mmCIF file of C-alpha atoms in Angstrom:
data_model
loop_
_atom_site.group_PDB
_atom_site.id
_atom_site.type_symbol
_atom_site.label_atom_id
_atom_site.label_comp_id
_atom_site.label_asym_id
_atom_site.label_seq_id
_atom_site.Cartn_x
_atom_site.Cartn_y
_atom_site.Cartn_z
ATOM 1 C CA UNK A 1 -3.493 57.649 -11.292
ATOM 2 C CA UNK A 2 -4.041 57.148 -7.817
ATOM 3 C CA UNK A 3 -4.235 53.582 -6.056
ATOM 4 C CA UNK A 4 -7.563 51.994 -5.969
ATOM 5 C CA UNK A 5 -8.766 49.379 -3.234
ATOM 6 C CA UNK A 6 -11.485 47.122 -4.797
ATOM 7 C CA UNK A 7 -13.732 45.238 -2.801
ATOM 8 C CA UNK A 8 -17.137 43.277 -2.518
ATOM 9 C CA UNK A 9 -17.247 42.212 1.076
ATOM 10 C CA UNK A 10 -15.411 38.776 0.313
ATOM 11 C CA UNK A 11 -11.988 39.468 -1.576
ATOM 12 C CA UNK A 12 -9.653 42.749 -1.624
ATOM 13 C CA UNK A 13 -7.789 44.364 -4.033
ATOM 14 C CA UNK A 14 -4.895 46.553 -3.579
ATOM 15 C CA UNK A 15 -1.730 47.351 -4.739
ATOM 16 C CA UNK A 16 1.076 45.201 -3.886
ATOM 17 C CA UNK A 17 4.263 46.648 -2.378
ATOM 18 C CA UNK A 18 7.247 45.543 -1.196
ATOM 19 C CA UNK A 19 6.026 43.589 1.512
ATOM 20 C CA UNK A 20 4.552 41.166 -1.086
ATOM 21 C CA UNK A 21 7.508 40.160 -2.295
ATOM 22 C CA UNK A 22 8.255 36.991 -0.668
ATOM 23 C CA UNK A 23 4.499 35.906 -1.022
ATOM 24 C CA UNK A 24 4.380 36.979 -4.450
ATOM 25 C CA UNK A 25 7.823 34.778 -4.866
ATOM 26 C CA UNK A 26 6.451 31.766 -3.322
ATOM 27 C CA UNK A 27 3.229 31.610 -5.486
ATOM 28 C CA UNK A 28 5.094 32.077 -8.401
ATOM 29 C CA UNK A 29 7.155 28.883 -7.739
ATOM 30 C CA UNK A 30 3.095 26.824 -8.849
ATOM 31 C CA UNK A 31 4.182 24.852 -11.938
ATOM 32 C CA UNK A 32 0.909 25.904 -13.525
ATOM 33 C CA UNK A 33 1.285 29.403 -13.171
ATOM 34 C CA UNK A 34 4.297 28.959 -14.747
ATOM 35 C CA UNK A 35 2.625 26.717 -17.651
ATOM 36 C CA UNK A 36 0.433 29.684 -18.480
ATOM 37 C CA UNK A 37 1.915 33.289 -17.059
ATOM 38 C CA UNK A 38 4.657 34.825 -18.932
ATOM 39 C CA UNK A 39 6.570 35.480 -15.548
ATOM 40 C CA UNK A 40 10.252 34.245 -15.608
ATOM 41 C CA UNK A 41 11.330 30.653 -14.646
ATOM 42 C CA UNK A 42 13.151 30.112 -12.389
ATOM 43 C CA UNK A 43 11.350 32.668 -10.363
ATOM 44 C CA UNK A 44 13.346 33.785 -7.291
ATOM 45 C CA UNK A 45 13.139 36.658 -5.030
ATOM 46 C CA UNK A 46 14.621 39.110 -7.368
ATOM 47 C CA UNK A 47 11.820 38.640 -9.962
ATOM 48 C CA UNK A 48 9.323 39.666 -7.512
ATOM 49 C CA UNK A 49 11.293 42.830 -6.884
ATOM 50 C CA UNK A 50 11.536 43.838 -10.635
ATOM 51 C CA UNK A 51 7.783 43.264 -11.232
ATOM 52 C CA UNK A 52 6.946 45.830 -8.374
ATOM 53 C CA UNK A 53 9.700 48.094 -9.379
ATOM 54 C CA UNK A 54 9.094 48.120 -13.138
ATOM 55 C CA UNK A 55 5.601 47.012 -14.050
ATOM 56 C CA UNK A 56 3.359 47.552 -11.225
ATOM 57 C CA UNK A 57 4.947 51.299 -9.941
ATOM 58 C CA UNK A 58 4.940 52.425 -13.432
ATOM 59 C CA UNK A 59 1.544 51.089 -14.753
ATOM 60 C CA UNK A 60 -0.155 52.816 -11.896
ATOM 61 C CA UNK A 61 1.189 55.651 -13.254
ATOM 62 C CA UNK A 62 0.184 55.119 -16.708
ATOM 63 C CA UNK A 63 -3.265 53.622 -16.817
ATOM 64 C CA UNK A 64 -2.255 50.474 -16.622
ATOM 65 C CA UNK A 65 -3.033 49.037 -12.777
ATOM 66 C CA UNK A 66 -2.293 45.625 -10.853
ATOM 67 C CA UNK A 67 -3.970 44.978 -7.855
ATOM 68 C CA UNK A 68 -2.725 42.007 -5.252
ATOM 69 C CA UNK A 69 -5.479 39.511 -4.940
ATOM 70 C CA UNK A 70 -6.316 39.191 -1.136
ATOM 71 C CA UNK A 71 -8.758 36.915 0.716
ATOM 72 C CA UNK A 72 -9.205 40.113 3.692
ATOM 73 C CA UNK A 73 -7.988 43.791 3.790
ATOM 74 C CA UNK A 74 -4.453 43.474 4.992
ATOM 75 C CA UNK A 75 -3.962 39.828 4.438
ATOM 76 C CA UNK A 76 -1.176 37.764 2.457
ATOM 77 C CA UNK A 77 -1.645 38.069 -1.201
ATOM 78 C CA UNK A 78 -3.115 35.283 -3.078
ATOM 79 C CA UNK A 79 -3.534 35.764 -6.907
ATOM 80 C CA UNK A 80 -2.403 38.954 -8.783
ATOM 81 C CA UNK A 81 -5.058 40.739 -11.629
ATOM 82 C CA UNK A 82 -3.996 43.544 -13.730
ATOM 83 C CA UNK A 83 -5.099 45.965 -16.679
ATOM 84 C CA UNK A 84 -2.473 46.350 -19.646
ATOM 85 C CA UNK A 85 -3.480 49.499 -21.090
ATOM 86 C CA UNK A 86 -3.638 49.300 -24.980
ATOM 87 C CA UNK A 87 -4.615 52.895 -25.943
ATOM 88 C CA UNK A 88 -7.224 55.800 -24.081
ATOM 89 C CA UNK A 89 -10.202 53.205 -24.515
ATOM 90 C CA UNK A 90 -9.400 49.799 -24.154
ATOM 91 C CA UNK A 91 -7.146 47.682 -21.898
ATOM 92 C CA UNK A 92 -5.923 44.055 -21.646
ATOM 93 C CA UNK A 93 -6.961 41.841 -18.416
ATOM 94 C CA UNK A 94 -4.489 39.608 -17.282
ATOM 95 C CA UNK A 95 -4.651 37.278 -13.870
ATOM 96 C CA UNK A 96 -3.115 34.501 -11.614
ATOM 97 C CA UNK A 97 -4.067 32.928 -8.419
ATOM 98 C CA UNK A 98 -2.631 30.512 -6.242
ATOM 99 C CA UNK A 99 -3.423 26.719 -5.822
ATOM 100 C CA UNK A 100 -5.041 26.846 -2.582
ATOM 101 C CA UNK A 101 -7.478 29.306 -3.457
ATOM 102 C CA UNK A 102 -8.641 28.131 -6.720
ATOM 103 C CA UNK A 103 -12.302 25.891 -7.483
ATOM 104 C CA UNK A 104 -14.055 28.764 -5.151
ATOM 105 C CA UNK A 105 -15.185 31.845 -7.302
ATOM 106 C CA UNK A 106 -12.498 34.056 -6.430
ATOM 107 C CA UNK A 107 -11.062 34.947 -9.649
ATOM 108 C CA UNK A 108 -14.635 35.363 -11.433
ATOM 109 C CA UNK A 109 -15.019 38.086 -8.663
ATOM 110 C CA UNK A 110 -12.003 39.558 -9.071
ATOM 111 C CA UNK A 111 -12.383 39.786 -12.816
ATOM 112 C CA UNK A 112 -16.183 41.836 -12.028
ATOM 113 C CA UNK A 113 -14.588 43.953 -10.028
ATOM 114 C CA UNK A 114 -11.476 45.482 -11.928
ATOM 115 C CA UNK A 115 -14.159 45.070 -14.947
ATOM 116 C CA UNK A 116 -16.873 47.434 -12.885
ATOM 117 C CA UNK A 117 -13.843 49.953 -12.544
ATOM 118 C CA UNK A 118 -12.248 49.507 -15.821
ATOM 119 C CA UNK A 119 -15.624 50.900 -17.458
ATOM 120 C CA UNK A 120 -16.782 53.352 -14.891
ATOM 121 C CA UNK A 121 -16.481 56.841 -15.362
ATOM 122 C CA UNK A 122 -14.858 57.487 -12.049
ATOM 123 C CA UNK A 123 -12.267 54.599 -13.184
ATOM 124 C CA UNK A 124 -10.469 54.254 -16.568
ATOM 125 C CA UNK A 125 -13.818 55.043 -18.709
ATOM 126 C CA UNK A 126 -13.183 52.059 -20.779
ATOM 127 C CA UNK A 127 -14.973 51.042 -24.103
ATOM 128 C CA UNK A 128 -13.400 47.509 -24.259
ATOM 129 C CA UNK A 129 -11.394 45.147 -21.899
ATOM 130 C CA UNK A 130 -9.896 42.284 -24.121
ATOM 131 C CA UNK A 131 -8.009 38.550 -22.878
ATOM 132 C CA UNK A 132 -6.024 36.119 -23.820
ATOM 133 C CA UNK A 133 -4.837 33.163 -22.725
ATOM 134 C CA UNK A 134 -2.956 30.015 -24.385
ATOM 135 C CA UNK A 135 -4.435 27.261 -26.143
ATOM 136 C CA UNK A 136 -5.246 24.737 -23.475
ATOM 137 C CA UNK A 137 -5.739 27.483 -20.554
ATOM 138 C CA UNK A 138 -9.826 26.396 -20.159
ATOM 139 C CA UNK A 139 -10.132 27.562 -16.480
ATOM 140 C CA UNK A 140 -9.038 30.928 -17.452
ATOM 141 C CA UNK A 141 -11.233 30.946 -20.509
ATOM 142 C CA UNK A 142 -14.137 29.822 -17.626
ATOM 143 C CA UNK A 143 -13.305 32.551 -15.658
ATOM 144 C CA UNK A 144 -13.862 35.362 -18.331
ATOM 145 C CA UNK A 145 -16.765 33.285 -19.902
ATOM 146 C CA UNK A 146 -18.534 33.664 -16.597
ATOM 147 C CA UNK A 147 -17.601 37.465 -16.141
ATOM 148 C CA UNK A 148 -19.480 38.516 -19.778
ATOM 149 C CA UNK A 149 -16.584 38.418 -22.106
ATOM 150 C CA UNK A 150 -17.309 36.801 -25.997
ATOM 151 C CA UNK A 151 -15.007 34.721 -27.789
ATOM 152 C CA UNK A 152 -13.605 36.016 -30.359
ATOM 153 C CA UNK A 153 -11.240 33.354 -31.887
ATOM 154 C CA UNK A 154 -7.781 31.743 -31.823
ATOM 155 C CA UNK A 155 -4.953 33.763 -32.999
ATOM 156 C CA UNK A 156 -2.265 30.846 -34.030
ATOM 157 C CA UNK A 157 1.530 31.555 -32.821
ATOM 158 C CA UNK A 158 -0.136 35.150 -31.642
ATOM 159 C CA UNK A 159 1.929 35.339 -28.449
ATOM 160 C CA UNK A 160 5.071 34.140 -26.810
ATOM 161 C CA UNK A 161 6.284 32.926 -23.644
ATOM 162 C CA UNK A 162 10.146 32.982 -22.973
ATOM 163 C CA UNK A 163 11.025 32.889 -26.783
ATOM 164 C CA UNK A 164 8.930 29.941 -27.344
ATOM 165 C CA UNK A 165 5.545 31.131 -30.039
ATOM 166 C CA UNK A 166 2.105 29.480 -28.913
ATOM 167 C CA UNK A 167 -1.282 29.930 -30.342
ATOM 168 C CA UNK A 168 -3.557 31.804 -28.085
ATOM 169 C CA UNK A 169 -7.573 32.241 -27.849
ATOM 170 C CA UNK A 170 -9.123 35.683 -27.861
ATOM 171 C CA UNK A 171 -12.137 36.944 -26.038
ATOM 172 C CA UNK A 172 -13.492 40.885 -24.985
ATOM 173 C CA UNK A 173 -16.272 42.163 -23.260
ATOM 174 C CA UNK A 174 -17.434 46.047 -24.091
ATOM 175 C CA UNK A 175 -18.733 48.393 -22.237
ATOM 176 C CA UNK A 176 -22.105 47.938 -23.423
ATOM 177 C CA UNK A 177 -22.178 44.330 -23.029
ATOM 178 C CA UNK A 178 -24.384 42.691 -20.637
ATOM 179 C CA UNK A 179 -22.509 41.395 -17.092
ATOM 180 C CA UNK A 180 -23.293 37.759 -16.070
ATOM 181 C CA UNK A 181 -21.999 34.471 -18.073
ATOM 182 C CA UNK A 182 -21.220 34.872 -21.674
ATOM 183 C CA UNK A 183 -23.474 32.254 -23.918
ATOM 184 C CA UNK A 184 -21.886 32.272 -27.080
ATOM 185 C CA UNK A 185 -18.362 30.467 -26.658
ATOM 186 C CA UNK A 186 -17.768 26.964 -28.888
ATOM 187 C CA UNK A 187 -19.377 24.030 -26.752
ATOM 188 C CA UNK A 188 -15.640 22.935 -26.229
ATOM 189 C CA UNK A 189 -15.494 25.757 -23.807
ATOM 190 C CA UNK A 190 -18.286 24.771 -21.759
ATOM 191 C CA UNK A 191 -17.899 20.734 -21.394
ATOM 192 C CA UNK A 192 -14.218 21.354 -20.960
ATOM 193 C CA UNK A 193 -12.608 20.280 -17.338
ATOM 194 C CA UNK A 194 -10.772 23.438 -15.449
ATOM 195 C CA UNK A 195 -6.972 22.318 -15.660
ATOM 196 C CA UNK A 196 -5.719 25.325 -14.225
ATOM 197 C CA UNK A 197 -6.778 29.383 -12.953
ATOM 198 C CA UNK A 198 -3.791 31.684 -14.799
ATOM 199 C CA UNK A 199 -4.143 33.956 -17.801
ATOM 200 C CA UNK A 200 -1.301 35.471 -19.675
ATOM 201 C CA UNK A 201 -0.318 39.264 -18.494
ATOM 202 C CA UNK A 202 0.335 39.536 -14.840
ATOM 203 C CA UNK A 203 2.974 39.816 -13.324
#
């Protein structure tokens, strides 16, 4: 598929490339991302270089897209947001964003936007976009709570992260599903304090 630039006016998305790298390399060195992300730790230059070369080159190729996560067309990237395409009508969103940018909306918009193009005709005519994120992960769970997805429940030792098992929480939005925040997560959800702004899948 060809390479989509998503925008609303305030934040940009575009495919990274290899001039990413060493920005891509120095947000991934966040403690939290690696808390949450299943990137590799230590995460040097060379990891950068792989992601490009075998996940993001290939999945825009095969339905499955990642976009850099910039503040202005042309500018450093900041977070990274991708779909992980799980067969012709459904995909798996996955996201990360630096520490200076988080508290300020940025993600939630990001999320909308690969969202409005995930289920659009002209996009990947998607019936369902699912997430997941580890058990303790409530700023991520925020973020897709306040872009329409439902909870859908805790799946326990459901994923892993560098051969370690952890339970992880489940959520969706469809097609048909309203946009706007989701009202129907466990109150935990909603009184919890943000303690970080990653989800599992990207890079």
């Amino acid at each position: 598929m060809e390479h989509r630039v998503l925008s609303n006016g305030t934040i940009w998305l575009s495919a990274p490339t290899a001039d990413d790298v060493d920005a891509i390399t120095e947000c991934c060195q966040d403690p939290a991302i690696a808390e949450w992300v299943t990137i590799p730790v230590p995460y040097v230059r060379d990891s950068a270089v792989t992601f490009l070369e075998e996940m993001v080159v290939p999945g825009w190729a095969a339905r499955s897209p990642t976009w850099a996560i910039r503040p202005r067309a042309g500018a450093p990237v900041v977070g990274m947001i991708g779909l992980g395409e799980q067969d012709e009508s459904a995909a798996e969103i996955g996201f990360w964003l630096a520490p200076a940018q988080r508290s300020r909306g940025l993600m939630t918009q990001a999320v909308e936007l690969v969202c409005e193009f995930g289920f659009h005709a002209d996009g990947l005519a998607l019936e369902r976009i699912s997430w997941r994120a580890f058990v303790g992960n409530y700023a991520s769970a925020a973020v897709v709570r306040r872009a329409g997805f439902r909870y859908e429940g805790m799946s326990r030792l459901g994923s892993i992260q560098r051969g370690r098992r952890r339970d992880h929480w489940l959520a969706a939005r469809l097609r048909t599903d309203p946009p706007g925040p989701s009202d129907d997560w466990p109150a935990q959800f909603i009184s919890a304090r943000t303690q970080s702004t990653q989800a599992p899948g990207v890079p």
